[in-house]
PDB file of C-alpha atoms and ligand atoms in Angstrom:
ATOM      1  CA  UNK A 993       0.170   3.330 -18.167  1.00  0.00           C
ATOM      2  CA  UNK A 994      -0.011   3.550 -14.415  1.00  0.00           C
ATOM      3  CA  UNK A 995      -0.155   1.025 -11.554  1.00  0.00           C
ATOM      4  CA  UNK A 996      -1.986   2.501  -8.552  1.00  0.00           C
ATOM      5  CA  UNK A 997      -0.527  -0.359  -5.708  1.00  0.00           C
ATOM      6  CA  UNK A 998      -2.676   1.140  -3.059  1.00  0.00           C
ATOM      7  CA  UNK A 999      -6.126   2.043  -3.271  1.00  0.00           C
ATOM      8  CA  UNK A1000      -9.506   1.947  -0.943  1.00  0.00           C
ATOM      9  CA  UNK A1001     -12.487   1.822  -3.503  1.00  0.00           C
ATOM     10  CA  UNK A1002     -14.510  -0.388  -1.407  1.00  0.00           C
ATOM     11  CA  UNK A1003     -14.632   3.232   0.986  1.00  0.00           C
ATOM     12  CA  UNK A1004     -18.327   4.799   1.628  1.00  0.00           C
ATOM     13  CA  UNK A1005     -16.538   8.040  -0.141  1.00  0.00           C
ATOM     14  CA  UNK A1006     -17.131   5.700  -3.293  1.00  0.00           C
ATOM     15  CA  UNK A1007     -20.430   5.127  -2.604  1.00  0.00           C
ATOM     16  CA  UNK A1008     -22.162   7.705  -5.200  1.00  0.00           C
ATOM     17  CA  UNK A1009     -20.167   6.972  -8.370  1.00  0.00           C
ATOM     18  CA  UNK A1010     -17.915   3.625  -7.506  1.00  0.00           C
ATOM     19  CA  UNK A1011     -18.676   1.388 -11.053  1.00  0.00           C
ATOM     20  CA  UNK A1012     -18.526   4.481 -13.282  1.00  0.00           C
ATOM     21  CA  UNK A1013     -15.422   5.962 -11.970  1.00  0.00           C
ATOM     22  CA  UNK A1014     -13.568   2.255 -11.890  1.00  0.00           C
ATOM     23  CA  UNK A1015     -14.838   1.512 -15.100  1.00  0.00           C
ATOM     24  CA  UNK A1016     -13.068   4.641 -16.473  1.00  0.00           C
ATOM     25  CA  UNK A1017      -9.421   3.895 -14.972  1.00  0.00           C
ATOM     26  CA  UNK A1018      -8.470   1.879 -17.981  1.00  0.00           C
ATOM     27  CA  UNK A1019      -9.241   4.774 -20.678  1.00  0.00           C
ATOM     28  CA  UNK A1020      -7.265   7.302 -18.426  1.00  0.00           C
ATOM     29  CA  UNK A1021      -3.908   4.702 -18.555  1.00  0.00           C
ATOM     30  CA  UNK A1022      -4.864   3.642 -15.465  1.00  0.00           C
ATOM     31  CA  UNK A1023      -3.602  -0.068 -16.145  1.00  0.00           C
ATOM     32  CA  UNK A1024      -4.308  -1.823 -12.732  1.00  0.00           C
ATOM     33  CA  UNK A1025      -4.732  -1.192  -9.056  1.00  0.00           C
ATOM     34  CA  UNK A1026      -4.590  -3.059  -5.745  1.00  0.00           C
ATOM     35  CA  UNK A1027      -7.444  -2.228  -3.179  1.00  0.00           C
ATOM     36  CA  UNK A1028      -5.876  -2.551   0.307  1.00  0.00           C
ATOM     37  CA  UNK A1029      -8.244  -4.530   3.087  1.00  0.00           C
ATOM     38  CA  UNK A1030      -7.836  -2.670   6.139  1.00  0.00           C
ATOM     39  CA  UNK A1031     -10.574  -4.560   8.419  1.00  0.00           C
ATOM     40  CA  UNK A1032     -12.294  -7.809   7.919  1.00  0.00           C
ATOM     41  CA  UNK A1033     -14.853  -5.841   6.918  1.00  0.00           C
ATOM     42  CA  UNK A1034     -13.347  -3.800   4.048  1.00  0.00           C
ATOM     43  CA  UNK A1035     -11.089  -7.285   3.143  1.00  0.00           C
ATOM     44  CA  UNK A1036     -14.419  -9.316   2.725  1.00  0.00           C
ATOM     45  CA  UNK A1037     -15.567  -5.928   0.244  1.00  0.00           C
ATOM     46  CA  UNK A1038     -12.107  -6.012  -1.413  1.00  0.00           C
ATOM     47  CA  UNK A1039     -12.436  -9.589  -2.484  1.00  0.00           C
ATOM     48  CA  UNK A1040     -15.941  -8.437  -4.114  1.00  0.00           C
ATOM     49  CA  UNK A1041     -14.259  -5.671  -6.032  1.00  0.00           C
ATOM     50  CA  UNK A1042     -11.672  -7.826  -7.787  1.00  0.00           C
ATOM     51  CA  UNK A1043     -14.106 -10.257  -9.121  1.00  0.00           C
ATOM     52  CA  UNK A1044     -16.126  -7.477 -10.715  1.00  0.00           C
ATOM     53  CA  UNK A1045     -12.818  -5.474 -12.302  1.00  0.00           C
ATOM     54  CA  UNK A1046     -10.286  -7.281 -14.333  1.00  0.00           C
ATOM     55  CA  UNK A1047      -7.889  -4.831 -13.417  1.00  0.00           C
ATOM     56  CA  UNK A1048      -8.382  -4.674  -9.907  1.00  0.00           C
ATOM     57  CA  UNK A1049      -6.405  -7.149  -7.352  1.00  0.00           C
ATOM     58  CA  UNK A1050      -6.923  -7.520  -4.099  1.00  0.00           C
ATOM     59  CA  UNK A1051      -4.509  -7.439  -0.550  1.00  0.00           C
ATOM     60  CA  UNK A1052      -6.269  -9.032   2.460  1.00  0.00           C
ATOM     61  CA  UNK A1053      -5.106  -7.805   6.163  1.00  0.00           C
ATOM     62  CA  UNK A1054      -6.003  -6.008   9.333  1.00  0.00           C
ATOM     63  CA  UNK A1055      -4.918  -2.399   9.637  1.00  0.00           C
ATOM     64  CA  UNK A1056      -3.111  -1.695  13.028  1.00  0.00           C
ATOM     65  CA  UNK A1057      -5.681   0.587  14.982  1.00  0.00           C
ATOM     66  CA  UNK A1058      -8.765  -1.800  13.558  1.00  0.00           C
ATOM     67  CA  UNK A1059      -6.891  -5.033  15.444  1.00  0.00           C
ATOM     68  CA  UNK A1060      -8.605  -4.700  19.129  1.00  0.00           C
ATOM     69  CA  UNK A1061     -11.266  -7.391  18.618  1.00  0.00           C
ATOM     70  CA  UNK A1062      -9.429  -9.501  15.925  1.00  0.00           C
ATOM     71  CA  UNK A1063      -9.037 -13.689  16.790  1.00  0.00           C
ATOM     72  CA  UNK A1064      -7.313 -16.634  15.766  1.00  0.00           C
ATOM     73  CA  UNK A1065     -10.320 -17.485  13.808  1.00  0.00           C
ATOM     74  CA  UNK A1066      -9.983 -14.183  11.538  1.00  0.00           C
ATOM     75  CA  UNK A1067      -6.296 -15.685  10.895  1.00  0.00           C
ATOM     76  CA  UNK A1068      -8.198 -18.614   9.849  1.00  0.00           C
ATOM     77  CA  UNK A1069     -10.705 -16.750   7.007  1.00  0.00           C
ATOM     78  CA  UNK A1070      -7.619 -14.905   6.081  1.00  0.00           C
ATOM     79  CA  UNK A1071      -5.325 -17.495   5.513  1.00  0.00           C
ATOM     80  CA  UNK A1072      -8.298 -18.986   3.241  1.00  0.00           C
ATOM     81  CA  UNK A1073      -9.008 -15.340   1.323  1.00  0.00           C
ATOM     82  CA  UNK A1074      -5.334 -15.244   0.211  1.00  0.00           C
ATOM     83  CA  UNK A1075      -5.530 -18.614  -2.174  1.00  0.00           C
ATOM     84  CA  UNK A1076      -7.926 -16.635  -4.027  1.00  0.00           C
ATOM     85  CA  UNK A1077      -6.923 -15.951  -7.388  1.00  0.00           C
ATOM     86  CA  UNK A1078      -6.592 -12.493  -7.353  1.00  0.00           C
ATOM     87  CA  UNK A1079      -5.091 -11.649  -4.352  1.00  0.00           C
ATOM     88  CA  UNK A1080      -1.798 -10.561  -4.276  1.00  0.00           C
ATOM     89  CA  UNK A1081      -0.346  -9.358  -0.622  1.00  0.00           C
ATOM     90  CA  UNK A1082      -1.216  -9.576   3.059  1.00  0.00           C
ATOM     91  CA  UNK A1083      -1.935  -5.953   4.161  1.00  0.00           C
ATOM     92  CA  UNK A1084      -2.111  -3.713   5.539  1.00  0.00           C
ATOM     93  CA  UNK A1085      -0.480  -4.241   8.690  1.00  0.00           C
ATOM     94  CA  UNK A1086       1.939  -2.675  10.612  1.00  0.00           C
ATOM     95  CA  UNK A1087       2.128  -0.129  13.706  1.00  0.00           C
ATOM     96  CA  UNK A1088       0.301   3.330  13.974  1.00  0.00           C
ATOM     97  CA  UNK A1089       1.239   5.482  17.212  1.00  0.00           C
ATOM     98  CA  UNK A1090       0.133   8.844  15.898  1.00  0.00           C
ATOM     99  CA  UNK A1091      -3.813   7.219  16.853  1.00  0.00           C
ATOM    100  CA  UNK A1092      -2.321   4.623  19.256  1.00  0.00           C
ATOM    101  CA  UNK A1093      -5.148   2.396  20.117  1.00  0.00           C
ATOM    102  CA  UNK A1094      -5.101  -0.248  20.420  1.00  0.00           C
ATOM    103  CA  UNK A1095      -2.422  -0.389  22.806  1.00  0.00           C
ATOM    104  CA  UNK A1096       0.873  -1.015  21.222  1.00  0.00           C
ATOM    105  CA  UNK A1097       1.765  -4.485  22.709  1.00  0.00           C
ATOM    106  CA  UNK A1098      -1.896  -5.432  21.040  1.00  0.00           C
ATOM    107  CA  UNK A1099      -0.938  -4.040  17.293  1.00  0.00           C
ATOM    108  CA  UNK A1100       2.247  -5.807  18.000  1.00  0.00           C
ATOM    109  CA  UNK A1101       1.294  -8.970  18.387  1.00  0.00           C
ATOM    110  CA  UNK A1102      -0.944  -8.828  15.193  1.00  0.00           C
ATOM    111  CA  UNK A1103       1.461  -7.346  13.431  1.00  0.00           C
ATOM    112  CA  UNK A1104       3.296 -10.353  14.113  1.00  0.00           C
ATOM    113  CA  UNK A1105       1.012 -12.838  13.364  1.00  0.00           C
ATOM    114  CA  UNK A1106       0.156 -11.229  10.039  1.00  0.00           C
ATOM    115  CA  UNK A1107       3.833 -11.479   9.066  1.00  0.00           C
ATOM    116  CA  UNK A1108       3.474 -14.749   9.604  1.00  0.00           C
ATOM    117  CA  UNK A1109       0.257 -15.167   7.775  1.00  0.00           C
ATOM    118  CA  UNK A1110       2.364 -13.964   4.516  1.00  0.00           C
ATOM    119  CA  UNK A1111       5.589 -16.024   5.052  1.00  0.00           C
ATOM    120  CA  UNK A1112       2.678 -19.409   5.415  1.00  0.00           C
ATOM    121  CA  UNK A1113       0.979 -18.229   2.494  1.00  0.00           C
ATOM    122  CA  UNK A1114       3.970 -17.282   0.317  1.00  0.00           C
ATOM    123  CA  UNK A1115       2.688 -13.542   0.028  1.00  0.00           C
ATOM    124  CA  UNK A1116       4.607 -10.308   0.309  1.00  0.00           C
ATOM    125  CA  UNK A1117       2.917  -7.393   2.929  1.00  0.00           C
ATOM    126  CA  UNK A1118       2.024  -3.763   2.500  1.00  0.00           C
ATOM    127  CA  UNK A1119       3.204  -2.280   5.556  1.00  0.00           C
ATOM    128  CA  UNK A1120       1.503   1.202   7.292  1.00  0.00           C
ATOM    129  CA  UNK A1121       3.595   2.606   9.472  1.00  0.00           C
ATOM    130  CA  UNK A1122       3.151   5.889  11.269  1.00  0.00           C
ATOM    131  CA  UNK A1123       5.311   7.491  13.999  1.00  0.00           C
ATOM    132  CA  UNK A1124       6.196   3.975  15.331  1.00  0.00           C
ATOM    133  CA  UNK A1125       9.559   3.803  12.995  1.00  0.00           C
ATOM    134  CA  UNK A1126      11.670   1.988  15.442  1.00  0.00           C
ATOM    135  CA  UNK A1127       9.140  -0.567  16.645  1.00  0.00           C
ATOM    136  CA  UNK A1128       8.180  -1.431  12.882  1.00  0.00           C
ATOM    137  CA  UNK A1129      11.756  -2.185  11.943  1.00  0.00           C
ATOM    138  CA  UNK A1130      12.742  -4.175  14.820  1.00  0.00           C
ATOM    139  CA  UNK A1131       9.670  -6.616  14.363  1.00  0.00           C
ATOM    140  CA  UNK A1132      10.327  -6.601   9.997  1.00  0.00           C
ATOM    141  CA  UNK A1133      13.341  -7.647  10.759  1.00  0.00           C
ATOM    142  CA  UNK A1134      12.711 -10.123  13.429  1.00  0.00           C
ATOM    143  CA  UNK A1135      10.342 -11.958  11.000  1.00  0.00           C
ATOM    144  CA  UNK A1136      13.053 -12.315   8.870  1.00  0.00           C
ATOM    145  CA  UNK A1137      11.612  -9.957   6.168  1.00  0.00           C
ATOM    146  CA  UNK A1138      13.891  -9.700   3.630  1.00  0.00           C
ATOM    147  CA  UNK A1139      12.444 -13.017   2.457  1.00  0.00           C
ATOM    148  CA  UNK A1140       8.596 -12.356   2.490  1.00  0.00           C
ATOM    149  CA  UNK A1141       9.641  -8.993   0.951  1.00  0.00           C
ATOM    150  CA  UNK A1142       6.892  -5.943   0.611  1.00  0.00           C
ATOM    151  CA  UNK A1143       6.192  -2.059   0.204  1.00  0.00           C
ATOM    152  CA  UNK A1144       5.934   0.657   2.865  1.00  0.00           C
ATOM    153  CA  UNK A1145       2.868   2.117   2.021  1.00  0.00           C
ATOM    154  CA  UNK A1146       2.819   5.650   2.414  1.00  0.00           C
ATOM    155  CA  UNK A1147       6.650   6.176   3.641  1.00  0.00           C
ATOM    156  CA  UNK A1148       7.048   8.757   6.098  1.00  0.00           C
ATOM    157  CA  UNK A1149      10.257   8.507   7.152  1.00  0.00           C
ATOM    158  CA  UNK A1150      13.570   9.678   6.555  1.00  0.00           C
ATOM    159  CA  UNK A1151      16.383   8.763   3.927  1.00  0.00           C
ATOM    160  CA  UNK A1152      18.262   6.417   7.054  1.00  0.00           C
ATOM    161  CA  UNK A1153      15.152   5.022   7.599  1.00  0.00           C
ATOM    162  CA  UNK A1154      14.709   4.055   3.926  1.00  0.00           C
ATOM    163  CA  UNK A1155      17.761   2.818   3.571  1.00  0.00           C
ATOM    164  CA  UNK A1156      17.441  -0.198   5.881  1.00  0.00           C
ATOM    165  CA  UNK A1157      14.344  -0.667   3.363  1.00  0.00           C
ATOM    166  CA  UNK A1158      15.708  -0.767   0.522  1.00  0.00           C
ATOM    167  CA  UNK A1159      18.785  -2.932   1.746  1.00  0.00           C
ATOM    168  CA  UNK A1160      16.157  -5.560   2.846  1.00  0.00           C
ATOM    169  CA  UNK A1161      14.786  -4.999  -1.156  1.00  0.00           C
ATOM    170  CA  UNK A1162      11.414  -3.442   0.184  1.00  0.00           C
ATOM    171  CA  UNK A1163       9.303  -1.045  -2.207  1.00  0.00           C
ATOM    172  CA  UNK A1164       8.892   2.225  -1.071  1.00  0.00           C
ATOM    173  CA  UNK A1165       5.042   3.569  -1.951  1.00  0.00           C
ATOM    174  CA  UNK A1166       4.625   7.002  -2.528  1.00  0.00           C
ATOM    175  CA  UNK A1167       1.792   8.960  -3.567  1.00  0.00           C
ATOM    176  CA  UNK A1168       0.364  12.523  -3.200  1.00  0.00           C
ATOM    177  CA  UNK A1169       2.683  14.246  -0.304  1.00  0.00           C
ATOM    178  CA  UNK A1170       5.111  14.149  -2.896  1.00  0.00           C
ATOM    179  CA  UNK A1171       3.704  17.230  -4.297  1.00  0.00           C
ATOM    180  CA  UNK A1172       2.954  19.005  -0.786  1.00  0.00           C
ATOM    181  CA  UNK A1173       5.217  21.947  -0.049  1.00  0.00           C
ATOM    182  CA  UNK A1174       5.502  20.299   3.141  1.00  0.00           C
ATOM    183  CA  UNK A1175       6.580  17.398   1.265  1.00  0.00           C
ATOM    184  CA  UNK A1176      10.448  17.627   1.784  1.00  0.00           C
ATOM    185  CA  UNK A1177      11.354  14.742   3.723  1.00  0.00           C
ATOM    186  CA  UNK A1178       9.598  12.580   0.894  1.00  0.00           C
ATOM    187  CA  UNK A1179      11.305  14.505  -1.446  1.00  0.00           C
ATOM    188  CA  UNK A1180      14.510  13.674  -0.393  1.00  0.00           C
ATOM    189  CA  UNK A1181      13.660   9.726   0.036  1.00  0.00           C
ATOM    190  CA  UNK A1182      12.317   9.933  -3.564  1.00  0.00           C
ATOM    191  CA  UNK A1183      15.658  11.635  -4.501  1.00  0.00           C
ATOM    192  CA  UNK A1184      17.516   8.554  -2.744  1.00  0.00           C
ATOM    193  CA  UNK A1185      16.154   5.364  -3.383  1.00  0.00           C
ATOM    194  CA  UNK A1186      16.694   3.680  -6.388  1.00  0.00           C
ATOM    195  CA  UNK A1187      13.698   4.085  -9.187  1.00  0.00           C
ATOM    196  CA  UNK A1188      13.469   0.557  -9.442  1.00  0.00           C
ATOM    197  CA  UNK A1189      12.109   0.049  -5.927  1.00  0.00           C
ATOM    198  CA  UNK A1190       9.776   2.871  -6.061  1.00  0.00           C
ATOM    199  CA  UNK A1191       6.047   2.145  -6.465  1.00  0.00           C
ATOM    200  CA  UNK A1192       3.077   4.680  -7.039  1.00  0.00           C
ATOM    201  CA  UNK A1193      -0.053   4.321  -4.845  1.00  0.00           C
ATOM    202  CA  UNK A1194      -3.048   6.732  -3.848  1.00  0.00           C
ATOM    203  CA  UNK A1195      -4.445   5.131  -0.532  1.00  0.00           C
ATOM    204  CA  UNK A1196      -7.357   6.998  -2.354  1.00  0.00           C
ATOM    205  CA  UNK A1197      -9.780   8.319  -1.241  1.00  0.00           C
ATOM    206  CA  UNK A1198      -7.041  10.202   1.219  1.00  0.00           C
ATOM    207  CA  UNK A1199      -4.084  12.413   0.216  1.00  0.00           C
ATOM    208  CA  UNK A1200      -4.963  13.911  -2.612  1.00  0.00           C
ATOM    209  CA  UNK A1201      -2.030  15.273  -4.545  1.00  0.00           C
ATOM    210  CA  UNK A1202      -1.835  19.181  -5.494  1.00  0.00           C
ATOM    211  CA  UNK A1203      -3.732  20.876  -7.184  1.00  0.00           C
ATOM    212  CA  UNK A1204      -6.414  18.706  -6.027  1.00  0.00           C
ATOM    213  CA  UNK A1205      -5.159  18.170  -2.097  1.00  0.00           C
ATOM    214  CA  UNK A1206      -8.412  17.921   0.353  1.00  0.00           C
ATOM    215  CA  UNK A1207     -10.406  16.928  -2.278  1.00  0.00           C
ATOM    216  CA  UNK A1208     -11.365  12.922  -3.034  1.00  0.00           C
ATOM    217  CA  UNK A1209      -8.373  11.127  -4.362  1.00  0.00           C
ATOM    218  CA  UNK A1210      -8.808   8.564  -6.792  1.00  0.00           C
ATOM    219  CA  UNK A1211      -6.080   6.828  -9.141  1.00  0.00           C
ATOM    220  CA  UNK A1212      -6.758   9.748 -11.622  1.00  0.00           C
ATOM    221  CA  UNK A1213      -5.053  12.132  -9.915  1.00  0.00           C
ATOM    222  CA  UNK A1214      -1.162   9.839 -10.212  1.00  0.00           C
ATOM    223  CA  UNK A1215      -0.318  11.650 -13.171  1.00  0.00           C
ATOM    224  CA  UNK A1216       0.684  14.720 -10.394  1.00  0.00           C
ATOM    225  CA  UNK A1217       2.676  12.560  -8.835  1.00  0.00           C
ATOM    226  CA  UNK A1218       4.569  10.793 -11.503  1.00  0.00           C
ATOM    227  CA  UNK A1219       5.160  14.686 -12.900  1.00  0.00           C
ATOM    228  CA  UNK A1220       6.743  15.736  -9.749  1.00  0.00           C
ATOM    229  CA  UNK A1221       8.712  12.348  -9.594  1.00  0.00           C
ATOM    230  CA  UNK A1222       9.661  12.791 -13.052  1.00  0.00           C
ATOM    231  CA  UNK A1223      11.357  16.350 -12.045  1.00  0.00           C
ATOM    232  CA  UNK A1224      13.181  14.893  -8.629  1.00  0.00           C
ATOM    233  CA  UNK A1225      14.678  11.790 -10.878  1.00  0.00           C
ATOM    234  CA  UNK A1226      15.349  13.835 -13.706  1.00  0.00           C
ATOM    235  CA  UNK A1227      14.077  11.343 -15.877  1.00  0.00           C
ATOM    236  CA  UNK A1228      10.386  11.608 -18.293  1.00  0.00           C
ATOM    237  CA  UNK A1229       6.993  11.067 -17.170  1.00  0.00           C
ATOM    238  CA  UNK A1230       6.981   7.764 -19.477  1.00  0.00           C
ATOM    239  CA  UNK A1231       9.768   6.664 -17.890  1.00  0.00           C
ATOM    240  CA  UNK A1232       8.302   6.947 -14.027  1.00  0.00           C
ATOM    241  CA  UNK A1233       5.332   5.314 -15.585  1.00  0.00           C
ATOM    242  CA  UNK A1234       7.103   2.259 -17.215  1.00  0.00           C
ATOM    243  CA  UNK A1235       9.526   1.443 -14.738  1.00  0.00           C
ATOM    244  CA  UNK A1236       7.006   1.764 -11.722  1.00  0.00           C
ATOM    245  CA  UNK A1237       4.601  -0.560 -13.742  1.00  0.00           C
ATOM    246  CA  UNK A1238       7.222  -3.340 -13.838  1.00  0.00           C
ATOM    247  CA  UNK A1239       8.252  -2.344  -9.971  1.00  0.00           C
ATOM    248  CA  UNK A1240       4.702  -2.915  -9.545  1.00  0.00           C
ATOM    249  CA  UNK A1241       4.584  -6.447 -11.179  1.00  0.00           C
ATOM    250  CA  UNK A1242       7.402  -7.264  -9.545  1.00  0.00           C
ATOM    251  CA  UNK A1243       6.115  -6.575  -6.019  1.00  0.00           C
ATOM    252  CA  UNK A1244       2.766  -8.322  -6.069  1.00  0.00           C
ATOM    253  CA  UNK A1245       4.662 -10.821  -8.565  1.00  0.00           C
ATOM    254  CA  UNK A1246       1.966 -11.105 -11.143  1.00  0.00           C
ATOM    255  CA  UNK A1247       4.669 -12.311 -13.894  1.00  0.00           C
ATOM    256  CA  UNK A1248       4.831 -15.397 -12.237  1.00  0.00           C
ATOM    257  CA  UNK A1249       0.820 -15.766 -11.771  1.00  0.00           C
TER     258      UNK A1249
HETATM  259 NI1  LIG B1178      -4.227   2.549   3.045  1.00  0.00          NI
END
């Protein structure tokens, strides 16, 4: 079975064919996934989702470049969205220079706050970070967060950069760019790290893995990814699968739920 620990399936792409496509993950070993708020918008739709799926969980948080209007009071309706039952992170959040709006010190700040939102709340965060590697790591480890603990969703960085990661006993989420041919630098990470902090994720409907690459991703298409993981770790596909599963657990610490 596979845990997809980042997915979007509250996303218009969903629109035509949402309920029948969810409702088959479970007969294609799809044994649970985490949709991923990334506005208060698509939290509010997230929270929807997981009542209707028993599989599905739920992470509420502001992505960086949606943070320009947010307020104290959307801290507020968070803070009350993560005693629900099924939600299990604060995310995502984090720093994204490659769009760059907001301006930085503005995705800062709620970056900061959101942090703080999971340390208050007992929660650990799904971080997105894209080409802002220095400024993500300085404020992580400002907030002290080795103890709210997490995933970097979608790692793009390098093996140094993973590293300081893992040492602070982060997840590190990776999907389909594993099986690019311009996938190397992911390669290598997914060489490096440790299986045991490695979780699989889509951040469906984007990066499709190959063969299917530019098409819609859904949690259907892991299976490519756990192959090529299997290869790089030398290890079988049932292996990726079970160990990721409980790397999985562990991270959004449904054990202990
Ligand atoms: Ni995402």
């Amino acid at each position: 079975m596979i845990f997809d620990t980042h997915a979007h399936y509250d996303d218009e792409a969903f629109d035509g064919d949402r309920d029948e496509l969810l409702r088959s993950l479970p007969e294609h070993g799809i044994e649970a996934a985490v949709n991923v708020g990334a506005s208060m918008e698509s939290t509010e739709r997230t929270l929807k989702l997981t009542e209707e799926y028993p599989f599905l969980y739920g992470a509420v948080g502001v992505h960086p470049n949606e943070t320009g209007s947010l307020t104290e009071g959307d801290m507020e309706r968070l803070k009350e969205f993560c005693s629900r039952p099924k939600v299990v992170a604060v995310g995502e959040i984090g720093l994204d220079y490659y769009w760059d709006e907001p301006e930085r010190d503005i995705q800062k700040k709620w970056f900061v706050r959101q942090l703080e939102l999971a340390r208050e709340v007992g929660l650990p965060v799904i971080i997105h970070s894209r080409d802002a590697a220095k400024d993500t790591l300085d404020i992580i480890k400002g907030a002290r967060g080795e103890e709210i603990g997490g995933v970097i969703h979608c790692f793009s960085y390098g093996v140094e950069m993973a590293r300081e990661y893992l040492d602070m006993g982060f997840f590190i989420g990776i999907g389909g760019v594993l099986t690019f041919n311009n996938g190397r630098k992911l390669k290598e990470v997914a060489a490096y790290a440790p299986l045991e902090q490695i979780v699989l994720e889509t951040d469906c409907p984007y990066l499709s893995p190959v063969p299917n690459r530019g098409k819609r991703n859904s949690s259907l298409n892991l299976p490519y990814v756990v192959e090529t993981l299997a290869q790089i770790k030398g290890v079988t596909k049932e292996e990726i699968e079970i160990q990721t599963c409980r790397n999985a657990r562990r991270l959004y610490r449904l054990e202990e739920r």
